PDB file of C-alpha atoms and ligand atoms in Angstrom:
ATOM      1  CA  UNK A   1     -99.606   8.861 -37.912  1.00  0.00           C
ATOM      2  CA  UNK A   2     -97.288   5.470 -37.950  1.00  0.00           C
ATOM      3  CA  UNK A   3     -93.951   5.465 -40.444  1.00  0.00           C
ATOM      4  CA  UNK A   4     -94.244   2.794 -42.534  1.00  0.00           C
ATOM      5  CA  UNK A   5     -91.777  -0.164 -41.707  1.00  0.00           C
ATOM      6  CA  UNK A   6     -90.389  -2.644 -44.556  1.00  0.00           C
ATOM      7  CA  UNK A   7     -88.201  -4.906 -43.711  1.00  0.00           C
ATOM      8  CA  UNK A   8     -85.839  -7.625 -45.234  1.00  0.00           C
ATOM      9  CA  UNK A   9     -85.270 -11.175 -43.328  1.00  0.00           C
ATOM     10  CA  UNK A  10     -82.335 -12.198 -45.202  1.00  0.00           C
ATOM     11  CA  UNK A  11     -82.744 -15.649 -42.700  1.00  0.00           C
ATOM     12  CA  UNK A  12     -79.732 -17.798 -43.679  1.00  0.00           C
ATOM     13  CA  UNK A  13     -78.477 -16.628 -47.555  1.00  0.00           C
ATOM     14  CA  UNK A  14     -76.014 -14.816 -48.809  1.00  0.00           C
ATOM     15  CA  UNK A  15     -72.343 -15.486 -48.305  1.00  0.00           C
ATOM     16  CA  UNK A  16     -70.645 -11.940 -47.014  1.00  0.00           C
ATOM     17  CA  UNK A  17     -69.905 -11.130 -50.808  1.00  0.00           C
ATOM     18  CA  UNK A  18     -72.946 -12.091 -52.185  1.00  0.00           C
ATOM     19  CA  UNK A  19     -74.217  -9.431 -49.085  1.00  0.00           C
ATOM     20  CA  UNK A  20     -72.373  -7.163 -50.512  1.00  0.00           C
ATOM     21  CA  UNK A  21     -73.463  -7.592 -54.246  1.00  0.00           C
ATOM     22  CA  UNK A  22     -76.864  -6.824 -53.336  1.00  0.00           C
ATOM     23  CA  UNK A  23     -76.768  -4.210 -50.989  1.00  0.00           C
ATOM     24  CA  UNK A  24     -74.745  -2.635 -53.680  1.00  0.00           C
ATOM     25  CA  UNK A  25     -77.424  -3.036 -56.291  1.00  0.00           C
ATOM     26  CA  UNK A  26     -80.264  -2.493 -54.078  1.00  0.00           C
ATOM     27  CA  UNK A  27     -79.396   0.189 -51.878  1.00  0.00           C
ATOM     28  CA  UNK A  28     -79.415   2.954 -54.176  1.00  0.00           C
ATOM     29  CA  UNK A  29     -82.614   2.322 -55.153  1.00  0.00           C
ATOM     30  CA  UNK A  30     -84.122   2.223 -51.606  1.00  0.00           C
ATOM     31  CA  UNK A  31     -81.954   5.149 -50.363  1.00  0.00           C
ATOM     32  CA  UNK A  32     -84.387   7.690 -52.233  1.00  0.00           C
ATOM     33  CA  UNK A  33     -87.609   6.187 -50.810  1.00  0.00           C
ATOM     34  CA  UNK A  34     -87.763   8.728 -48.117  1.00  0.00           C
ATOM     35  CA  UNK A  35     -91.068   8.113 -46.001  1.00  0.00           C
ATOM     36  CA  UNK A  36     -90.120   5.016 -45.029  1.00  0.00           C
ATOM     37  CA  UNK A  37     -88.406   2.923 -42.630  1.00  0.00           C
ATOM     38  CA  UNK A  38     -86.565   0.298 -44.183  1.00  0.00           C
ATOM     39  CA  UNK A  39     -84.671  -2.331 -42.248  1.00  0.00           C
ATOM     40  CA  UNK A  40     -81.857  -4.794 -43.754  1.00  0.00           C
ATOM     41  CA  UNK A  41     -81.670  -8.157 -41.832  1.00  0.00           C
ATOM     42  CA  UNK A  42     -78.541 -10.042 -42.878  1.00  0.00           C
ATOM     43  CA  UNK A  43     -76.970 -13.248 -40.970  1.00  0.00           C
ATOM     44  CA  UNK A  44     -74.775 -12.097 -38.511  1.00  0.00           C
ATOM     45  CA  UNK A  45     -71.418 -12.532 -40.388  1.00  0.00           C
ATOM     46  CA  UNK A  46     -72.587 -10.075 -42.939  1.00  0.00           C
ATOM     47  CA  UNK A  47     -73.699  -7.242 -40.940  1.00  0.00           C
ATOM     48  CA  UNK A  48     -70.562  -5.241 -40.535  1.00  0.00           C
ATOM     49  CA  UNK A  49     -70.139  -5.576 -43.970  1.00  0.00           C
ATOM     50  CA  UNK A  50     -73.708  -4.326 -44.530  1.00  0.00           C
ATOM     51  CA  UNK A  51     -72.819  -1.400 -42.110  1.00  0.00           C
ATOM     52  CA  UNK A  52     -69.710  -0.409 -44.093  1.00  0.00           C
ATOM     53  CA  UNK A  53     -72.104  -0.356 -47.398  1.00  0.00           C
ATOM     54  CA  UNK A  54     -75.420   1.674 -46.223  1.00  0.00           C
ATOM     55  CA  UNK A  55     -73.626   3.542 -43.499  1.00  0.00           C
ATOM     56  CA  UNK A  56     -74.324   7.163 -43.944  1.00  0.00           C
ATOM     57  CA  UNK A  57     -77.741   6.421 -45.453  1.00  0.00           C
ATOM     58  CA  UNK A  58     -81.244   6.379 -44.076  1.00  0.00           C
ATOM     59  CA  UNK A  59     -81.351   2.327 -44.368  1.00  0.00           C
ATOM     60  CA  UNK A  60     -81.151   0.602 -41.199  1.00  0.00           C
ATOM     61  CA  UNK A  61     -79.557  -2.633 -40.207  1.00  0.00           C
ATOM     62  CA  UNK A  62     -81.117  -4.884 -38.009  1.00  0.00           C
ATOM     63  CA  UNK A  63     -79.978  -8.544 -36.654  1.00  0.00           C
ATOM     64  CA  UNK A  64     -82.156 -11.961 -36.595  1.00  0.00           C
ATOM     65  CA  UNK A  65     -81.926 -12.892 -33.413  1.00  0.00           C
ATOM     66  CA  UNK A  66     -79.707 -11.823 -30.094  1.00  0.00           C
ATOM     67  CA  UNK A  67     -79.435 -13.782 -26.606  1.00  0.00           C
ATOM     68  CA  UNK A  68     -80.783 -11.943 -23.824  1.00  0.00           C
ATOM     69  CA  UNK A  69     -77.723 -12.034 -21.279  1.00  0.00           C
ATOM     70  CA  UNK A  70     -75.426  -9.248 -21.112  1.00  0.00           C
ATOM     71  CA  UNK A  71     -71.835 -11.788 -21.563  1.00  0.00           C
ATOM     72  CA  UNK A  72     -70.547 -15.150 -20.891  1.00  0.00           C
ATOM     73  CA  UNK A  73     -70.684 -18.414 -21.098  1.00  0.00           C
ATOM     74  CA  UNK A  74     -73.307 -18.847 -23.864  1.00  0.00           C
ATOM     75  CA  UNK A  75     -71.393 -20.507 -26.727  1.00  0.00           C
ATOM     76  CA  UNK A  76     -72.802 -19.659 -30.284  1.00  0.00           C
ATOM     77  CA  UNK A  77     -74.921 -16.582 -29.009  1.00  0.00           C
ATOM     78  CA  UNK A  78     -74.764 -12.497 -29.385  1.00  0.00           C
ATOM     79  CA  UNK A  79     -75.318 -10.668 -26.749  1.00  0.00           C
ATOM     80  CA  UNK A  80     -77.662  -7.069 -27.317  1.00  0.00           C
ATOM     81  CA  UNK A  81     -74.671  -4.786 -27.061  1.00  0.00           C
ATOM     82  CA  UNK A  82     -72.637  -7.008 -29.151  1.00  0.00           C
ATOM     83  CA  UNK A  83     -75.837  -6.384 -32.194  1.00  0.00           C
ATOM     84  CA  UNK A  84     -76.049  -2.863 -31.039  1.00  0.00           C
ATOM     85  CA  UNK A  85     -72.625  -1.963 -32.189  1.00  0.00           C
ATOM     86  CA  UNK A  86     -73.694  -1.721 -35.634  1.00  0.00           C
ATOM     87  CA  UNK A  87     -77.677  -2.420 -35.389  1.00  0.00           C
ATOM     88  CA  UNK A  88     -80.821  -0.483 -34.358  1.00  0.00           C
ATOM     89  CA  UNK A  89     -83.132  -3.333 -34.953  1.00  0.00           C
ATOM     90  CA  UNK A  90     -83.476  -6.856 -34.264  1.00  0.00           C
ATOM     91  CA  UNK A  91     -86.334  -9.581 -35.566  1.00  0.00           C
ATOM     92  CA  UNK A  92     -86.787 -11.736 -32.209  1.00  0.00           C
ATOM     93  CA  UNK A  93     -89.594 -14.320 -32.254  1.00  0.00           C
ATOM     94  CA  UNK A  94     -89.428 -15.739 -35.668  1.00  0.00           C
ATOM     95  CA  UNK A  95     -91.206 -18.664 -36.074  1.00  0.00           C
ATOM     96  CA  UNK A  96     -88.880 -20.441 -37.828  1.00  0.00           C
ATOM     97  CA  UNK A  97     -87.112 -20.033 -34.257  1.00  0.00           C
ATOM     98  CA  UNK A  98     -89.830 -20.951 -32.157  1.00  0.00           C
ATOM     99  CA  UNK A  99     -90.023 -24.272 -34.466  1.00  0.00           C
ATOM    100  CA  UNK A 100     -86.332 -25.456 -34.866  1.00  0.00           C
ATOM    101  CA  UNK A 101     -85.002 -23.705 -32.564  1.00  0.00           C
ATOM    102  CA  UNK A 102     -87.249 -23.903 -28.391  1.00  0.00           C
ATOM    103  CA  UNK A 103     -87.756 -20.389 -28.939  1.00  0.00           C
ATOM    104  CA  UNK A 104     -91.224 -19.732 -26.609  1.00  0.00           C
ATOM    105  CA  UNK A 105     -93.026 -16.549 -25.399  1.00  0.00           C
ATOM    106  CA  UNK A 106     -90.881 -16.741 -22.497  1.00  0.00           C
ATOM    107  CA  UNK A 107     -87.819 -16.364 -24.322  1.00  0.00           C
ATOM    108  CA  UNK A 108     -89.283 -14.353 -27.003  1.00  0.00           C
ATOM    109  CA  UNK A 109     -90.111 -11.727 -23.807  1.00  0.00           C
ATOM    110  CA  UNK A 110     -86.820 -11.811 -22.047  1.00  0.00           C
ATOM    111  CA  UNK A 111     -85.149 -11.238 -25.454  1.00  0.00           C
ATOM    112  CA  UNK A 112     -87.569  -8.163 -25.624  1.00  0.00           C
ATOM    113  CA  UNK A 113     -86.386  -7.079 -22.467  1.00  0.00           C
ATOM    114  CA  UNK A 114     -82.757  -7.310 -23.841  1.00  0.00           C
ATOM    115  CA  UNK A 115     -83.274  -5.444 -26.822  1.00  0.00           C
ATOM    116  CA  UNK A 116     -84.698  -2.321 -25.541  1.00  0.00           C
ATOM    117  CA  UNK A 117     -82.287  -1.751 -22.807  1.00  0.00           C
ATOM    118  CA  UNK A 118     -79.537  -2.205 -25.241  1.00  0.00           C
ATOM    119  CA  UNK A 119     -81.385   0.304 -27.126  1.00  0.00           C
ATOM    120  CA  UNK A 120     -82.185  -1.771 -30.280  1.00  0.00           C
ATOM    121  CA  UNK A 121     -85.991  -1.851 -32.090  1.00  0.00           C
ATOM    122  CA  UNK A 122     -87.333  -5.337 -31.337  1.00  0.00           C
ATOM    123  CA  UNK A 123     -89.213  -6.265 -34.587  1.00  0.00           C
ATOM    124  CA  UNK A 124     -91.551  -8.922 -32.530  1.00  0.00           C
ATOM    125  CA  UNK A 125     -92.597 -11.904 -34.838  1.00  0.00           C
ATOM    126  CA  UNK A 126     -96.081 -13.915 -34.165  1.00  0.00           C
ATOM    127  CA  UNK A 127     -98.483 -15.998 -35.668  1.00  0.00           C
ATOM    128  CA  UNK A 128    -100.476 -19.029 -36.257  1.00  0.00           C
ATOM    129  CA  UNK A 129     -99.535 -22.184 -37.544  1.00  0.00           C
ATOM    130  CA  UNK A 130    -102.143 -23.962 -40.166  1.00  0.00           C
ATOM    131  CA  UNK A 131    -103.712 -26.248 -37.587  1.00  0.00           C
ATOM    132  CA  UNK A 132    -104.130 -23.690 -35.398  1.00  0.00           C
ATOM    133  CA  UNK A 133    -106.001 -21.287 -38.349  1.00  0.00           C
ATOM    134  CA  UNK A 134    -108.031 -24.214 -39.345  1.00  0.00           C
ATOM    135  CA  UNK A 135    -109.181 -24.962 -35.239  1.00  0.00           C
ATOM    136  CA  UNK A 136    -110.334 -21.647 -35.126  1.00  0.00           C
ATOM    137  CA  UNK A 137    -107.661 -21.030 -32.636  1.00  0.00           C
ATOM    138  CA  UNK A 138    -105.862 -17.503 -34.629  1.00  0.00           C
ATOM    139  CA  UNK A 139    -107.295 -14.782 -32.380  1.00  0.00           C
ATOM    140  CA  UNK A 140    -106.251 -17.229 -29.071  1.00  0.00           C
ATOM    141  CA  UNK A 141    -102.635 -18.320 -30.444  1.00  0.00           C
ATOM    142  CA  UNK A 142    -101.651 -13.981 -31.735  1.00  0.00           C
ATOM    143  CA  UNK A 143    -103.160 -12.774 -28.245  1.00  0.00           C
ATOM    144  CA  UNK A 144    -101.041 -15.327 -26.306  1.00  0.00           C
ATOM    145  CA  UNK A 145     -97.447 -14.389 -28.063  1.00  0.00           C
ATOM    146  CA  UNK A 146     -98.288 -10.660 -28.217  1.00  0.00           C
ATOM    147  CA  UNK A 147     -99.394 -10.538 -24.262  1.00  0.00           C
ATOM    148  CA  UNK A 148     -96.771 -12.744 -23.168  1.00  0.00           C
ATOM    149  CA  UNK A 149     -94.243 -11.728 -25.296  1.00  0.00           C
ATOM    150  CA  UNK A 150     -94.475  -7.901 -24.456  1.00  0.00           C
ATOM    151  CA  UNK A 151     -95.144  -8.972 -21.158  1.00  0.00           C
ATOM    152  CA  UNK A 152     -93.842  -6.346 -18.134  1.00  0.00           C
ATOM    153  CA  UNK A 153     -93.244  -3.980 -20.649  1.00  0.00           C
ATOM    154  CA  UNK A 154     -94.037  -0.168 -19.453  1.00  0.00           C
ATOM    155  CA  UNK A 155     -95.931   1.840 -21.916  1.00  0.00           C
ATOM    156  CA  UNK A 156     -92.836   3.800 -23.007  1.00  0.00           C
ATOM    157  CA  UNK A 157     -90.967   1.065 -24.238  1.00  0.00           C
ATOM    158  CA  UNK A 158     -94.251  -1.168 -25.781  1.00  0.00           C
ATOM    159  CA  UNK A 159     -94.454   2.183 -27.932  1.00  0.00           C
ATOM    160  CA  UNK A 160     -91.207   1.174 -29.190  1.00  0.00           C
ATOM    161  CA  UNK A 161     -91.437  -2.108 -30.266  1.00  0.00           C
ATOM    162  CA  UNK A 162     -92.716  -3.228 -33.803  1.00  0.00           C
ATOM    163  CA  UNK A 163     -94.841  -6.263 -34.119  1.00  0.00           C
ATOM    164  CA  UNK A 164     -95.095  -8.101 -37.310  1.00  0.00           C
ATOM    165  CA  UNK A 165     -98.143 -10.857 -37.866  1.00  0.00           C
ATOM    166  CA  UNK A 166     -96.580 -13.748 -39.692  1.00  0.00           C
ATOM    167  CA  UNK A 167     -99.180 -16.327 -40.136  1.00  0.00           C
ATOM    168  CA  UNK A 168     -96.865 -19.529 -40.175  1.00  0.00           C
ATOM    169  CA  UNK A 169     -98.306 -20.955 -42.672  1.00  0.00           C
ATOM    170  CA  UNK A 170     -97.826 -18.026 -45.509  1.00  0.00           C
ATOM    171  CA  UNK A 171     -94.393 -17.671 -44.602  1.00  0.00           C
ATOM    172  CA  UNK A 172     -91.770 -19.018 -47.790  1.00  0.00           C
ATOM    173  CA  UNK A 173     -95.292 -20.767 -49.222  1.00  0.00           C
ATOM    174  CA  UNK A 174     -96.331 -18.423 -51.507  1.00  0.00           C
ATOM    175  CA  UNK A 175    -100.121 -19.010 -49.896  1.00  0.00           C
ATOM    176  CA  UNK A 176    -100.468 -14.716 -48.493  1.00  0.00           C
ATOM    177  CA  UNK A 177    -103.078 -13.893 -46.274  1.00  0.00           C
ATOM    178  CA  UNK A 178    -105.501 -11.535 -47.883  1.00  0.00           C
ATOM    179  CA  UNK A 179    -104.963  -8.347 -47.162  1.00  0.00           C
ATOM    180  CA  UNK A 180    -108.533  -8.171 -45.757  1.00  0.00           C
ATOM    181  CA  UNK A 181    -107.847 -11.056 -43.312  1.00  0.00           C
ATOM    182  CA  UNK A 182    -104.668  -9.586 -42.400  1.00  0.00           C
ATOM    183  CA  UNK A 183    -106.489  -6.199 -41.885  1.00  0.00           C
ATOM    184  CA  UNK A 184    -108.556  -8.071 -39.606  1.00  0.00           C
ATOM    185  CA  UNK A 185    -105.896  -9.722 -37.257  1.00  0.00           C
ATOM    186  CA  UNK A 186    -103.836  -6.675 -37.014  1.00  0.00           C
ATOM    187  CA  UNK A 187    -106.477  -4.505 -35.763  1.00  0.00           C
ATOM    188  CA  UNK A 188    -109.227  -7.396 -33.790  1.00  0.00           C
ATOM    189  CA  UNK A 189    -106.419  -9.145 -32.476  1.00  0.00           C
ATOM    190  CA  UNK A 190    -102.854  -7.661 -32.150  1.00  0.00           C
ATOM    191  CA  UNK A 191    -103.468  -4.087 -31.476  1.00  0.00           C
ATOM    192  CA  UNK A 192    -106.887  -5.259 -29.323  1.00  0.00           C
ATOM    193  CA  UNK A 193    -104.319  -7.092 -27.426  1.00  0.00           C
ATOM    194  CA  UNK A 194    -102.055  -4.198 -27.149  1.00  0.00           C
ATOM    195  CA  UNK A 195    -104.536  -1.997 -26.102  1.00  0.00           C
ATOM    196  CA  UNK A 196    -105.336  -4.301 -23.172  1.00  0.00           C
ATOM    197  CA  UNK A 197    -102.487  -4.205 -21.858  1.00  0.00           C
ATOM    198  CA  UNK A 198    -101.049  -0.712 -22.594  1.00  0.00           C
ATOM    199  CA  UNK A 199    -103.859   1.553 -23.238  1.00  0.00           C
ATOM    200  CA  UNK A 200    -104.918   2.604 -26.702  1.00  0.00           C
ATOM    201  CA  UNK A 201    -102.942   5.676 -27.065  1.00  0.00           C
ATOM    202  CA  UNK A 202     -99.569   3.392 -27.078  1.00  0.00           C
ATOM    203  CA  UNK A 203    -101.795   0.332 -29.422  1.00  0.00           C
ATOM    204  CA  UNK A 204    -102.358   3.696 -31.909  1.00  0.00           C
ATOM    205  CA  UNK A 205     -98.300   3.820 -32.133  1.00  0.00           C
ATOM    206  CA  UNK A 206     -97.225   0.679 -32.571  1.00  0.00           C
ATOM    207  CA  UNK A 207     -95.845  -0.646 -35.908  1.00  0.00           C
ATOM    208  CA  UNK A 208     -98.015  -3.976 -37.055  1.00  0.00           C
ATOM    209  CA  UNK A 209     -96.120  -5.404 -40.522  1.00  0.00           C
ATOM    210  CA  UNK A 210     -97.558  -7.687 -42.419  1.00  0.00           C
ATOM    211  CA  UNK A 211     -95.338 -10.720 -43.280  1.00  0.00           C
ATOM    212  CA  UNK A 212     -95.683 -13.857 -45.060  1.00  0.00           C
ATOM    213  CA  UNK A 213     -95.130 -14.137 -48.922  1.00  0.00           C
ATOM    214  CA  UNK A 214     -94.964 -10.365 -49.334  1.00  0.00           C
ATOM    215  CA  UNK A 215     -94.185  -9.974 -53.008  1.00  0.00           C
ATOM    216  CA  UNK A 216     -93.980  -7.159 -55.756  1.00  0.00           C
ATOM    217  CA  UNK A 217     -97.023  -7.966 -57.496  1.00  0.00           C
ATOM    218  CA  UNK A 218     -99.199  -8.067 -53.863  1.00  0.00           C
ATOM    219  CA  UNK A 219     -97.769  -5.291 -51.661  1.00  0.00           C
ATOM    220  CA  UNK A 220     -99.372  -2.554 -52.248  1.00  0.00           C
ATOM    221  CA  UNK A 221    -102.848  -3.819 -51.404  1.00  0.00           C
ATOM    222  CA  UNK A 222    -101.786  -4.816 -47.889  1.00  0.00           C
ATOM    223  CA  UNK A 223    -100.907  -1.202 -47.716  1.00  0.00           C
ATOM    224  CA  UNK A 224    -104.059   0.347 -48.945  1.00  0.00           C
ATOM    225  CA  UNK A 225    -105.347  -1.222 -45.013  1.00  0.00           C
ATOM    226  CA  UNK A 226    -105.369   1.112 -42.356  1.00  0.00           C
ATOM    227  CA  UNK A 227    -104.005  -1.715 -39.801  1.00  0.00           C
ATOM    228  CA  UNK A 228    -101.256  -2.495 -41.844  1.00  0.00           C
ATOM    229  CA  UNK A 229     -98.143  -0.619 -41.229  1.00  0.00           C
ATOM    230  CA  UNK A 230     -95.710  -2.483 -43.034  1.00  0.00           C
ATOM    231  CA  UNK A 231     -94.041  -5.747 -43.839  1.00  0.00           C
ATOM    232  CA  UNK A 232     -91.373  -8.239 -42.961  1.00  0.00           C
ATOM    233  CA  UNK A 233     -90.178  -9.508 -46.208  1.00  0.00           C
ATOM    234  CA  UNK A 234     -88.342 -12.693 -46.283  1.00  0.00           C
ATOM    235  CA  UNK A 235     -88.005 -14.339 -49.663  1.00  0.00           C
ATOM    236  CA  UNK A 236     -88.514 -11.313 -52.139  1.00  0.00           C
ATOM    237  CA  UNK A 237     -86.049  -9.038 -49.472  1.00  0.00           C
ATOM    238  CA  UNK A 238     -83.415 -11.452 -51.716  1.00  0.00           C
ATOM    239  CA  UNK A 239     -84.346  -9.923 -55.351  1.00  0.00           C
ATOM    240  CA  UNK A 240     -83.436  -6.286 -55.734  1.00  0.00           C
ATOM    241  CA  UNK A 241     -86.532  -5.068 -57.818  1.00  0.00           C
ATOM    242  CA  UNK A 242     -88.970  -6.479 -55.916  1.00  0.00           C
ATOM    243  CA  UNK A 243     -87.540  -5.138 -52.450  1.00  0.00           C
ATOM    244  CA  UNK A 244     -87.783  -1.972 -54.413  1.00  0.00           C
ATOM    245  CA  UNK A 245     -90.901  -2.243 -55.529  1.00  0.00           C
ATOM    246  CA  UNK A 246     -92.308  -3.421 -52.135  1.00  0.00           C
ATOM    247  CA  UNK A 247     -90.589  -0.364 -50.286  1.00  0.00           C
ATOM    248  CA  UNK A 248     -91.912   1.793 -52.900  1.00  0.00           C
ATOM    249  CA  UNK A 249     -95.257   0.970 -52.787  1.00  0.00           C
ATOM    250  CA  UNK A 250     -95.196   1.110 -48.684  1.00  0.00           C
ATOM    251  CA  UNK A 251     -94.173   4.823 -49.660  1.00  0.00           C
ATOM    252  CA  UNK A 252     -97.048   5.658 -52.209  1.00  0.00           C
TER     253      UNK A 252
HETATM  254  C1  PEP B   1     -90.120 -14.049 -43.180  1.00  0.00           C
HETATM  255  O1  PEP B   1     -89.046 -14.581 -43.337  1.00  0.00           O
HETATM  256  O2  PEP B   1     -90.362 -13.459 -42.127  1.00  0.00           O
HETATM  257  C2  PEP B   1     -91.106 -14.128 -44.261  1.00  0.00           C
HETATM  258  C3  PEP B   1     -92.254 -13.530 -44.116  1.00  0.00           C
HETATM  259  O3  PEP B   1     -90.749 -14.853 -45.373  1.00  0.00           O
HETATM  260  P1  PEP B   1     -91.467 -14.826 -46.830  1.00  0.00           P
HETATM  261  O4  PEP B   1     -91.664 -13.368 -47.173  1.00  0.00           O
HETATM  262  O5  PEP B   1     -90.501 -15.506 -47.717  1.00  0.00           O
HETATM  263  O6  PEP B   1     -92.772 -15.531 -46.686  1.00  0.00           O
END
């Protein structure tokens, strides 16, 4: 039996007060919802304030990216220890990263690496982009980024990491999957690939979230799937009712 997982990619919003103004609102509400795990992602700059606000509670706090050297000379990055001072999570493979910003499987799987022997979650982002849906390239493009991106991983650790399907082209757009087409990449193509490569018994424990225009009004169906352990919430993670309302229906 797999947790459910929901959680919020804050990507870049929210000034450190504004951070706080929600979390304030919002975590009270979410703290009750007891059967799930539920993740905050805030930009960097707000996550020790996040920590001083949900510390003590069963919400955990999770970063948007990391660099996957220990220290140095890597101006503008965070290292894994540097996140895991005051995060148990971190989303690594977003595809807004791999567009703007050269991140590739490659990078995606030595971040991986990183984050597990820092001891954080890695909450592993893939998906297609439109073209590649409409080539009939989906089941090539997820089984690429999930192979390569979990690549050298033993079992132990693979049973660790969350993945979350993020077709590119329903992330921010409003245009969801269907929960019956999601149902079908999670378990034909993402845990198929994980059971490839790590044996089915560590495919049956890994997390697959749902993410891409994950609202109030459409959660719960994704949930009703038996493939679909959760989402990654970007823009309703920002509205306090309906990251309530999405956590609470990943509960029911
Ligand atoms: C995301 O940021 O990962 C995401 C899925 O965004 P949205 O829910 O806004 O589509």
């Amino acid at each position: 039996m797999r947790t459910p997982f929901v959680a919020g990619n804050w990507k870049m919003n929210k000034t450190v007060a504004e951070a706080r103004e929600l979390v304030s609102v919002m975590g009270k509400g979410l703290a009750v919802i007891n059967n799930v795990e539920i993740v905050l992602c805030p930009p960097f700059v707000s996550i020790l304030a996040v920590a001083n606000l949900i510390g003590g509670t069963r919400l955990g706090l999770g970063a948007q990216n990391l660099h996957w050297e220990e220290k140095g000379a890597f101006t503008g990055e965070v290292s894994p220890a540097m996140v895991k001072e005051f995060c148990n999570y971190v989303i690594l493979g977003h595809s807004e990263r791999r567009t703007y910003f050269g991140e590739t499987d490659l990078t995606v799987n030595k971040k991986i690496h990183a984050a597990l022997k820092a001891g954080l979650t890695p909450i592993v982002c893939v998906g297609e982009t439109l073209e590649e849906n409409k080539a009939g390239k989906t089941a090539q493009v997820v089984s690429t980024q999930t192979k390569e991106g979990l690549q050298g991983l033993d079992a132990e650790s693979a049973a660790k990491v969350v993945v979350a399907y993020e077709p590119v082209w329903a992330i921010g757009t409003g245009l969801a999957a269907t929960a019956d087409d999601a149902q079908q990449v999670h378990c034909d193509i993402v845990r198929k690939s994980l059971a490839d490569q790590f044996g089915s018994d560590v495919a049956q424990k890994i997390r697959i979230l749902y993410g891409g225009s994950v609202n109030a009004a459409n959660a719960a169906e994704y949930f009703t799937k038996p493939d679909i352990d959760g989402a990654l919430v970007g823009g309703a993670s920002l509205k306090s009712d309906d990251f309530i309302a999405i956590v609470q229906a990943a509960s029911n």
